[in-house]
PDB file of C-alpha atoms in Angstrom:
ATOM      1  CA  MET L   1      -6.132  18.057   1.799  1.00 45.00           C
ATOM      2  CA  SER L   2      -4.590  17.984  -1.666  1.00 40.00           C
ATOM      3  CA  ASP L   3      -1.905  20.449  -0.519  1.00 40.00           C
ATOM      4  CA  VAL L   4      -0.765  17.967   2.122  1.00 38.00           C
ATOM      5  CA  GLU L   5      -0.543  15.167  -0.442  1.00 36.00           C
ATOM      6  CA  GLY L   6       1.549  17.360  -2.713  1.00 32.00           C
ATOM      7  CA  GLU L   7       3.925  18.187   0.134  1.00 36.00           C
ATOM      8  CA  VAL L   8       4.316  14.507   1.000  1.00 32.00           C
ATOM      9  CA  SER L   9       5.342  13.561  -2.531  1.00 31.00           C
ATOM     10  CA  THR L  10       7.722  16.529  -2.919  1.00 29.00           C
ATOM     11  CA  PRO L  11      10.477  15.334  -0.524  1.00 35.00           C
ATOM     12  CA  ALA L  12      10.331  11.733  -1.774  1.00 38.00           C
ATOM     13  CA  PRO L  13      12.607  12.241  -4.828  1.00 36.00           C
ATOM     14  CA  ALA L  14      15.206  14.243  -2.879  1.00 39.00           C
ATOM     15  CA  PRO L  15      16.674  11.317  -0.874  1.00 42.00           C
ATOM     16  CA  ALA L  16      16.534   9.079  -3.944  1.00 41.00           C
ATOM     17  CA  ALA L  17      18.555  11.600  -5.970  1.00 40.00           C
ATOM     18  CA  ALA L  18      21.325  11.882  -3.372  1.00 44.00           C
ATOM     19  CA  PRO L  19      22.391   8.199  -3.397  1.00 44.00           C
ATOM     20  CA  ALA L  20      22.508   8.090  -7.204  1.00 50.00           C
ATOM     21  CA  GLY L  21      25.672  10.203  -7.137  1.00 49.00           C
ATOM     22  CA  GLY L  22      27.366   8.170  -4.436  1.00 58.00           C
ATOM     23  CA  PRO L  23      27.207   4.877  -2.602  1.00 72.00           C
ATOM     24  CA  MET L  24      24.042   4.032  -0.678  1.00 78.00           C
ATOM     25  CA  ASP L  25      24.307   3.052   3.000  1.00 81.00           C
ATOM     26  CA  LEU L  26      21.984   0.720   4.905  1.00 85.00           C
ATOM     27  CA  ASN L  27      19.767   3.469   6.379  1.00 85.00           C
ATOM     28  CA  THR L  28      19.227   5.094   2.995  1.00 86.00           C
ATOM     29  CA  ALA L  29      18.470   1.695   1.476  1.00 87.00           C
ATOM     30  CA  ILE L  30      15.907   0.980   4.198  1.00 87.00           C
ATOM     31  CA  GLN L  31      14.239   4.340   3.602  1.00 87.00           C
ATOM     32  CA  GLU L  32      14.064   3.696  -0.140  1.00 88.00           C
ATOM     33  CA  VAL L  33      12.593   0.212   0.320  1.00 88.00           C
ATOM     34  CA  LEU L  34      10.042   1.547   2.819  1.00 88.00           C
ATOM     35  CA  LYS L  35       8.976   4.277   0.372  1.00 87.00           C
ATOM     36  CA  GLN L  36       8.361   1.700  -2.338  1.00 87.00           C
ATOM     37  CA  ALA L  37       6.469  -0.527   0.110  1.00 88.00           C
ATOM     38  CA  TYR L  38       4.396   2.454   1.296  1.00 87.00           C
ATOM     39  CA  ILE L  39       3.414   3.240  -2.287  1.00 86.00           C
ATOM     40  CA  ALA L  40       2.437  -0.411  -2.863  1.00 87.00           C
ATOM     41  CA  ASP L  41       0.446  -0.475   0.412  1.00 87.00           C
ATOM     42  CA  GLY L  42       2.841  -3.065   1.770  1.00 87.00           C
ATOM     43  CA  LEU L  43       3.457  -1.740   5.293  1.00 89.00           C
ATOM     44  CA  ALA L  44       1.964  -2.988   8.558  1.00 90.00           C
ATOM     45  CA  ARG L  45       2.481  -0.389  11.287  1.00 88.00           C
ATOM     46  CA  GLY L  46       1.958  -0.898  14.990  1.00 87.00           C
ATOM     47  CA  ILE L  47       1.770  -3.937  17.242  1.00 87.00           C
ATOM     48  CA  ARG L  48      -1.609  -5.204  16.049  1.00 91.00           C
ATOM     49  CA  GLN L  49      -0.952  -5.036  12.303  1.00 90.00           C
ATOM     50  CA  ALA L  50       2.625  -6.233  12.707  1.00 90.00           C
ATOM     51  CA  ALA L  51       1.668  -9.222  14.855  1.00 91.00           C
ATOM     52  CA  GLN L  52      -1.045 -10.214  12.379  1.00 91.00           C
ATOM     53  CA  ALA L  53       1.318  -9.980   9.412  1.00 92.00           C
ATOM     54  CA  LEU L  54       4.040 -11.893  11.251  1.00 91.00           C
ATOM     55  CA  ASP L  55       1.648 -14.607  12.422  1.00 90.00           C
ATOM     56  CA  ARG L  56       0.180 -15.027   8.920  1.00 91.00           C
ATOM     57  CA  ARG L  57       3.729 -15.257   7.536  1.00 90.00           C
ATOM     58  CA  GLN L  58       3.060 -12.395   5.137  1.00 89.00           C
ATOM     59  CA  ALA L  59       6.027 -10.413   6.455  1.00 90.00           C
ATOM     60  CA  LEU L  60       9.185 -10.049   4.396  1.00 90.00           C
ATOM     61  CA  LEU L  61      11.059  -7.722   6.748  1.00 90.00           C
ATOM     62  CA  CYS L  62      10.433  -6.443  10.276  1.00 93.00           C
ATOM     63  CA  LEU L  63      11.822  -3.257  11.833  1.00 92.00           C
ATOM     64  CA  LEU L  64      11.697  -2.820  15.610  1.00 90.00           C
ATOM     65  CA  ALA L  65      12.618   0.281  17.624  1.00 89.00           C
ATOM     66  CA  ASN L  66      15.144  -0.139  20.439  1.00 89.00           C
ATOM     67  CA  ASN L  67      13.406   2.359  22.719  1.00 87.00           C
ATOM     68  CA  VAL L  68      10.179   0.392  23.228  1.00 84.00           C
ATOM     69  CA  ASP L  69       8.505   1.098  26.588  1.00 82.00           C
ATOM     70  CA  ALA L  70       7.030  -2.336  27.290  1.00 83.00           C
ATOM     71  CA  PRO L  71       9.504  -5.238  27.355  1.00 80.00           C
ATOM     72  CA  GLY L  72       6.761  -7.717  26.412  1.00 88.00           C
ATOM     73  CA  TYR L  73       6.220  -5.799  23.187  1.00 88.00           C
ATOM     74  CA  SER L  74       9.726  -6.385  21.868  1.00 88.00           C
ATOM     75  CA  GLN L  75       9.757  -9.974  23.161  1.00 90.00           C
ATOM     76  CA  LEU L  76       6.575 -10.751  21.207  1.00 90.00           C
ATOM     77  CA  ILE L  77       7.889  -9.306  17.946  1.00 90.00           C
ATOM     78  CA  GLU L  78      11.304 -10.952  18.328  1.00 90.00           C
ATOM     79  CA  ALA L  79       9.686 -14.315  19.123  1.00 92.00           C
ATOM     80  CA  LEU L  80       7.349 -14.139  16.115  1.00 92.00           C
ATOM     81  CA  CYS L  81      10.233 -13.199  13.826  1.00 91.00           C
ATOM     82  CA  GLN L  82      12.362 -16.027  15.147  1.00 92.00           C
ATOM     83  CA  GLU L  83       9.539 -18.576  14.973  1.00 92.00           C
ATOM     84  CA  HIS L  84       8.676 -17.780  11.350  1.00 91.00           C
ATOM     85  CA  GLN L  85      12.276 -17.013  10.255  1.00 91.00           C
ATOM     86  CA  ILE L  86      11.493 -13.418   9.304  1.00 91.00           C
ATOM     87  CA  ARG L  87      14.331 -10.920   9.048  1.00 91.00           C
ATOM     88  CA  LEU L  88      14.473  -8.436  11.916  1.00 91.00           C
ATOM     89  CA  LEU L  89      16.262  -5.092  11.964  1.00 90.00           C
ATOM     90  CA  LYS L  90      16.488  -2.887  15.039  1.00 90.00           C
ATOM     91  CA  VAL L  91      16.278   0.882  14.713  1.00 88.00           C
ATOM     92  CA  ASP L  92      17.502   3.336  17.370  1.00 88.00           C
ATOM     93  CA  SER L  93      14.436   5.544  17.694  1.00 86.00           C
ATOM     94  CA  SER L  94      10.704   5.012  17.333  1.00 85.00           C
ATOM     95  CA  LYS L  95      10.407   8.584  16.014  1.00 86.00           C
ATOM     96  CA  THR L  96      12.842   7.738  13.209  1.00 87.00           C
ATOM     97  CA  LEU L  97      10.870   4.605  12.407  1.00 87.00           C
ATOM     98  CA  GLY L  98       7.642   6.619  12.401  1.00 86.00           C
ATOM     99  CA  GLU L  99       9.129   9.082   9.932  1.00 83.00           C
ATOM    100  CA  TRP L 100      10.319   6.254   7.678  1.00 84.00           C
ATOM    101  CA  ALA L 101       6.842   4.655   7.876  1.00 82.00           C
ATOM    102  CA  GLY L 102       5.190   7.845   6.648  1.00 81.00           C
ATOM    103  CA  LEU L 103       3.546   8.683   9.970  1.00 78.00           C
ATOM    104  CA  CYS L 104       4.340  12.385   9.696  1.00 75.00           C
ATOM    105  CA  LYS L 105       3.550  15.530   7.775  1.00 79.00           C
ATOM    106  CA  TYR L 106       6.035  17.476   5.685  1.00 78.00           C
ATOM    107  CA  ASP L 107       6.348  21.254   5.549  1.00 79.00           C
ATOM    108  CA  LYS L 108       7.087  23.278   2.407  1.00 83.00           C
ATOM    109  CA  GLU L 109      10.852  22.789   2.775  1.00 82.00           C
ATOM    110  CA  GLY L 110      10.443  18.999   2.952  1.00 74.00           C
ATOM    111  CA  ASN L 111      11.229  18.680   6.668  1.00 77.00           C
ATOM    112  CA  ALA L 112       9.222  16.158   8.688  1.00 75.00           C
ATOM    113  CA  ARG L 113       6.797  17.703  11.167  1.00 76.00           C
ATOM    114  CA  LYS L 114       4.441  16.099  13.689  1.00 84.00           C
ATOM    115  CA  VAL L 115       6.190  12.728  13.599  1.00 80.00           C
ATOM    116  CA  VAL L 116       4.224   9.951  15.291  1.00 81.00           C
ATOM    117  CA  ALA L 117       6.361   7.306  16.990  1.00 83.00           C
ATOM    118  CA  CYS L 118       6.159   3.794  15.555  1.00 85.00           C
ATOM    119  CA  SER L 119       7.667   0.967  17.574  1.00 88.00           C
ATOM    120  CA  CYS L 120       7.220  -1.787  15.004  1.00 91.00           C
ATOM    121  CA  LEU L 121       6.958  -1.844  11.232  1.00 91.00           C
ATOM    122  CA  VAL L 122       6.550  -4.847   8.949  1.00 93.00           C
ATOM    123  CA  VAL L 123       7.033  -4.902   5.177  1.00 91.00           C
ATOM    124  CA  THR L 124       4.546  -7.254   3.508  1.00 89.00           C
ATOM    125  CA  ASP L 125       5.100  -6.140  -0.090  1.00 86.00           C
ATOM    126  CA  TYR L 126       8.271  -4.499  -1.384  1.00 82.00           C
ATOM    127  CA  GLY L 127       6.471  -2.964  -4.346  1.00 80.00           C
ATOM    128  CA  GLY L 128       8.249  -2.085  -7.560  1.00 72.00           C
ATOM    129  CA  SER L 129      11.168  -4.227  -8.585  1.00 64.00           C
ATOM    130  CA  THR L 130      13.117  -6.223  -6.040  1.00 66.00           C
ATOM    131  CA  SER L 131      16.248  -5.864  -8.166  1.00 64.00           C
ATOM    132  CA  SER L 132      16.859  -2.266  -7.079  1.00 77.00           C
ATOM    133  CA  GLN L 133      20.114  -1.157  -5.495  1.00 82.00           C
ATOM    134  CA  ALA L 134      18.403  -0.501  -2.145  1.00 83.00           C
ATOM    135  CA  HIS L 135      16.910  -3.989  -2.016  1.00 80.00           C
ATOM    136  CA  SER L 136      20.241  -5.609  -2.882  1.00 82.00           C
ATOM    137  CA  ILE L 137      22.004  -3.648  -0.096  1.00 85.00           C
ATOM    138  CA  ILE L 138      19.511  -4.978   2.452  1.00 84.00           C
ATOM    139  CA  GLU L 139      19.862  -8.526   1.082  1.00 84.00           C
ATOM    140  CA  ASN L 140      23.664  -8.291   1.301  1.00 83.00           C
ATOM    141  CA  TYR L 141      23.398  -7.023   4.883  1.00 85.00           C
ATOM    142  CA  PHE L 142      21.417 -10.093   5.949  1.00 84.00           C
ATOM    143  CA  LYS L 143      23.695 -12.466   4.036  1.00 85.00           C
ATOM    144  CA  SER L 144      26.735 -11.052   5.836  1.00 85.00           C
ATOM    145  CA  LYS L 145      25.107 -11.449   9.276  1.00 74.00           C
TER     146      LYS L 145
END
């Protein structure tokens, strides 16, 4: 069990080191913010946890996959986000969102294996400082929308 935990923390610094040399794009910024939120136990994953966090107005950011099977699922999340004025980002794949949410295992090379799909993800606590470069990129994205 401790070997798995060590493998999970090994690939975490690699993506953070890459943007330091160059500019950070929106996807990299989202991944960085989600890592910090995961560490701070600030993620609600799945329809039940996400709907509860959205309804309680604890959500700071919501990510929704575009390839959701049930149309009522995405309508519910979009309606809750709109009702409570919570920021909503759409992601192409639920597998990608599952990997970003930490719903996977990493092999020795740092590649994600056994990724569980996640259709909805809500950030309830950013963790760390909110003055990071990744957080400011996401804020600027929503200001420009």
